[in-house]
Amino acid sequence: MSARFRSPRRIPAAALAVAVLAVAGLFLYDLAAVRAHRPGMHWRPELVRQLERHTPADPGVLIGGGILAAAGAALLLSAVLPGLRGILPMRAEHPLVRAGLERGAAVQVLRDRAMEVAGVRSVRVSMGRAHVGVRAVSHFRELDDVRADLDAVLAVGIGELGLAHELRPRVRVNRR
């Protein structure tokens, strides 16, 4: 069970999609009936009367518009926010147990491991879905030796994180 953690957005999104599909289908059916020279649905004349009676400045129209705008903004916000992408799935030792590790915690562990390598002055670690990016600054050892030590330390560190999908390290070592 190495599936990625998902935030519970499916139910509101599915409910909204079904509602929009039903309303759009209803309007499309009515439009097709009128274009085929058949009478429109019975609610059409009542809708026209309501639209003649209520102007956009009426309080009910303003409140309804505000509610719809707030609902749209909430849906857009939930679509843009990352949800639970910051949680990395871990290997499942038992089929009924799901574990995850926060991406920031994993970055901190690997950064601490990299700082223990001799000759490393500073390290920046970034973590994506498939790679761990490590940028190290060395100050007194040969760059190839530092890179080899970082590769070894990071391979052990990534293995000890217990993640469901192995991450490949990308190591860069420079001098100031």
CSV table of C-alpha atoms in Angstrom, one decimal:
chain,number,residue,atom,x,y,z
A,1,MET,CA,0.0,0.0,0.0
A,2,SER,CA,2.3,2.7,-1.2
A,3,ALA,CA,-0.3,5.0,-2.6
A,4,ARG,CA,0.2,8.7,-2.1
A,5,PHE,CA,-1.7,10.4,0.7
A,6,ARG,CA,-4.7,12.4,-0.6
A,7,SER,CA,-6.6,15.1,1.0
A,8,PRO,CA,-10.4,14.6,1.3
A,9,ARG,CA,-11.4,16.8,-1.7
A,10,ARG,CA,-13.1,14.2,-3.8
A,11,ILE,CA,-16.5,14.3,-2.2
A,12,PRO,CA,-17.1,18.1,-2.6
A,13,ALA,CA,-15.6,18.1,-6.1
A,14,ALA,CA,-17.8,15.1,-7.2
A,15,ALA,CA,-20.9,16.7,-5.7
A,16,LEU,CA,-20.2,20.0,-7.5
A,17,ALA,CA,-19.5,18.2,-10.8
A,18,VAL,CA,-22.7,16.2,-10.6
A,19,ALA,CA,-24.7,19.4,-9.8
A,20,VAL,CA,-23.1,21.4,-12.6
A,21,LEU,CA,-23.7,18.5,-15.0
A,22,ALA,CA,-27.3,18.1,-14.0
A,23,VAL,CA,-28.0,21.9,-14.4
A,24,ALA,CA,-26.1,22.1,-17.7
A,25,GLY,CA,-27.9,19.0,-19.0
A,26,LEU,CA,-31.3,20.5,-18.1
A,27,PHE,CA,-30.5,23.8,-19.8
A,28,LEU,CA,-29.1,22.0,-22.9
A,29,TYR,CA,-32.2,19.8,-23.1
A,30,ASP,CA,-34.5,22.9,-22.9
A,31,LEU,CA,-32.4,24.7,-25.5
A,32,ALA,CA,-32.6,21.8,-27.9
A,33,ALA,CA,-36.3,21.5,-27.4
A,34,VAL,CA,-36.9,25.2,-28.2
A,35,ARG,CA,-34.6,25.0,-31.2
A,36,ALA,CA,-36.6,22.0,-32.5
A,37,HIS,CA,-39.7,24.2,-32.4
A,38,ARG,CA,-41.2,22.4,-29.4
A,39,PRO,CA,-42.4,24.1,-26.2
A,40,GLY,CA,-39.8,24.9,-23.6
A,41,MET,CA,-40.0,23.5,-20.1
A,42,HIS,CA,-42.7,24.7,-17.8
A,43,TRP,CA,-40.2,26.5,-15.5
A,44,ARG,CA,-39.0,28.8,-18.3
A,45,PRO,CA,-41.8,31.4,-18.2
A,46,GLU,CA,-41.6,31.5,-14.4
A,47,LEU,CA,-37.8,32.1,-14.6
A,48,VAL,CA,-38.4,35.0,-17.1
A,49,ARG,CA,-41.0,36.5,-14.7
A,50,GLN,CA,-38.6,36.2,-11.7
A,51,LEU,CA,-35.8,37.8,-13.7
A,52,GLU,CA,-38.1,40.7,-14.7
A,53,ARG,CA,-39.1,41.2,-11.1
A,54,HIS,CA,-35.7,41.0,-9.4
A,55,THR,CA,-32.8,43.4,-10.3
A,56,PRO,CA,-29.1,42.8,-9.6
A,57,ALA,CA,-29.4,45.4,-6.8
A,58,ASP,CA,-32.0,43.3,-4.8
A,59,PRO,CA,-30.6,42.0,-1.4
A,60,GLY,CA,-31.6,38.4,-2.2
A,61,VAL,CA,-29.7,38.5,-5.5
A,62,LEU,CA,-26.7,40.1,-3.8
A,63,ILE,CA,-26.7,37.5,-1.0
A,64,GLY,CA,-27.0,34.6,-3.5
A,65,GLY,CA,-24.2,36.0,-5.7
A,66,GLY,CA,-22.0,36.4,-2.6
A,67,ILE,CA,-22.6,32.8,-1.5
A,68,LEU,CA,-21.9,31.5,-5.0
A,69,ALA,CA,-18.7,33.7,-5.2
A,70,ALA,CA,-17.5,32.4,-1.8
A,71,ALA,CA,-18.2,28.8,-2.8
A,72,GLY,CA,-16.3,29.3,-6.1
A,73,ALA,CA,-13.3,30.9,-4.2
A,74,ALA,CA,-13.3,28.0,-1.8
A,75,LEU,CA,-13.2,25.5,-4.6
A,76,LEU,CA,-10.4,27.4,-6.4
A,77,LEU,CA,-8.4,27.6,-3.2
A,78,SER,CA,-8.8,23.9,-2.5
A,79,ALA,CA,-7.7,23.2,-6.1
A,80,VAL,CA,-4.6,25.3,-5.8
A,81,LEU,CA,-3.4,24.3,-2.3
A,82,PRO,CA,-1.1,21.3,-2.2
A,83,GLY,CA,-3.1,19.2,0.2
A,84,LEU,CA,-1.1,16.3,1.6
A,85,ARG,CA,1.8,16.3,-0.9
A,86,GLY,CA,4.1,17.2,1.9
A,87,ILE,CA,3.7,13.7,3.4
A,88,LEU,CA,5.9,11.0,1.9
A,89,PRO,CA,4.4,7.5,2.1
A,90,MET,CA,6.5,5.0,3.9
A,91,ARG,CA,6.9,1.3,3.3
A,92,ALA,CA,4.1,-0.8,4.7
A,93,GLU,CA,5.3,-3.6,7.0
A,94,HIS,CA,1.7,-4.5,7.9
A,95,PRO,CA,-1.2,-4.2,5.3
A,96,LEU,CA,-3.5,-2.4,7.7
A,97,VAL,CA,-1.0,0.3,8.8
A,98,ARG,CA,-0.2,3.4,6.7
A,99,ALA,CA,2.6,5.6,7.7
A,100,GLY,CA,3.9,8.9,6.3
A,101,LEU,CA,6.9,11.2,6.9
A,102,GLU,CA,6.7,14.9,6.5
A,103,ARG,CA,8.9,16.2,3.7
A,104,GLY,CA,10.4,18.9,5.9
A,105,ALA,CA,11.4,16.3,8.5
A,106,ALA,CA,13.1,14.1,5.9
A,107,VAL,CA,14.9,17.1,4.5
A,108,GLN,CA,16.2,18.0,8.0
A,109,VAL,CA,17.4,14.4,8.6
A,110,LEU,CA,19.3,14.2,5.3
A,111,ARG,CA,20.7,17.7,5.9
A,112,ASP,CA,22.0,16.7,9.4
A,113,ARG,CA,23.5,13.6,7.9
A,114,ALA,CA,25.3,15.5,5.1
A,115,MET,CA,26.7,18.1,7.6
A,116,GLU,CA,28.5,15.2,9.4
A,117,VAL,CA,30.7,14.6,6.4
A,118,ALA,CA,34.2,15.9,6.9
A,119,GLY,CA,35.0,18.9,4.8
A,120,VAL,CA,31.4,20.1,4.3
A,121,ARG,CA,30.9,23.7,5.3
A,122,SER,CA,27.2,24.1,4.4
A,123,VAL,CA,24.4,22.1,2.8
A,124,ARG,CA,21.1,22.8,1.2
A,125,VAL,CA,18.7,19.9,0.7
A,126,SER,CA,15.6,20.0,-1.5
A,127,MET,CA,13.2,17.0,-1.9
A,128,GLY,CA,11.0,16.3,-4.9
A,129,ARG,CA,8.9,13.3,-5.8
A,130,ALA,CA,11.7,11.2,-7.2
A,131,HIS,CA,14.9,13.1,-6.3
A,132,VAL,CA,16.8,14.6,-3.4
A,133,GLY,CA,18.8,17.6,-4.4
A,134,VAL,CA,21.8,18.3,-2.3
A,135,ARG,CA,24.1,21.3,-2.7
A,136,ALA,CA,27.1,21.3,-0.5
A,137,VAL,CA,29.9,23.7,0.0
A,138,SER,CA,33.3,22.2,0.8
A,139,HIS,CA,36.2,24.1,2.3
A,140,PHE,CA,39.2,21.9,2.8
A,141,ARG,CA,38.9,18.4,1.2
A,142,GLU,CA,39.0,17.4,-2.5
A,143,LEU,CA,35.5,17.8,-4.1
A,144,ASP,CA,35.5,14.3,-5.5
A,145,ASP,CA,36.2,12.8,-2.0
A,146,VAL,CA,33.4,14.9,-0.4
A,147,ARG,CA,31.0,14.0,-3.2
A,148,ALA,CA,31.8,10.3,-2.7
A,149,ASP,CA,31.3,10.5,1.0
A,150,LEU,CA,28.0,12.5,0.5
A,151,ASP,CA,26.8,9.8,-1.9
A,152,ALA,CA,27.5,7.1,0.6
A,153,VAL,CA,25.9,8.9,3.6
A,154,LEU,CA,22.9,10.0,1.6
A,155,ALA,CA,22.3,6.4,0.3
A,156,VAL,CA,22.3,5.1,3.8
A,157,GLY,CA,20.1,8.0,5.1
A,158,ILE,CA,17.5,7.6,2.3
A,159,GLY,CA,17.4,3.9,3.0
A,160,GLU,CA,16.8,4.5,6.7
A,161,LEU,CA,13.9,6.9,6.0
A,162,GLY,CA,11.9,3.8,5.1
A,163,LEU,CA,10.1,5.5,2.2
A,164,ALA,CA,7.9,3.5,-0.2
A,165,HIS,CA,9.6,4.8,-3.3
A,166,GLU,CA,13.4,5.2,-3.3
A,167,LEU,CA,14.6,8.7,-4.0
A,168,ARG,CA,17.7,9.3,-6.1
A,169,PRO,CA,20.2,11.8,-4.8
A,170,ARG,CA,21.5,14.5,-7.0
A,171,VAL,CA,24.7,15.8,-5.3
A,172,ARG,CA,26.6,19.0,-6.2
A,173,VAL,CA,29.7,20.0,-4.3
A,174,ASN,CA,31.3,23.4,-4.9
A,175,ARG,CA,33.8,25.7,-3.2
A,176,ARG,CA,33.1,29.3,-2.3
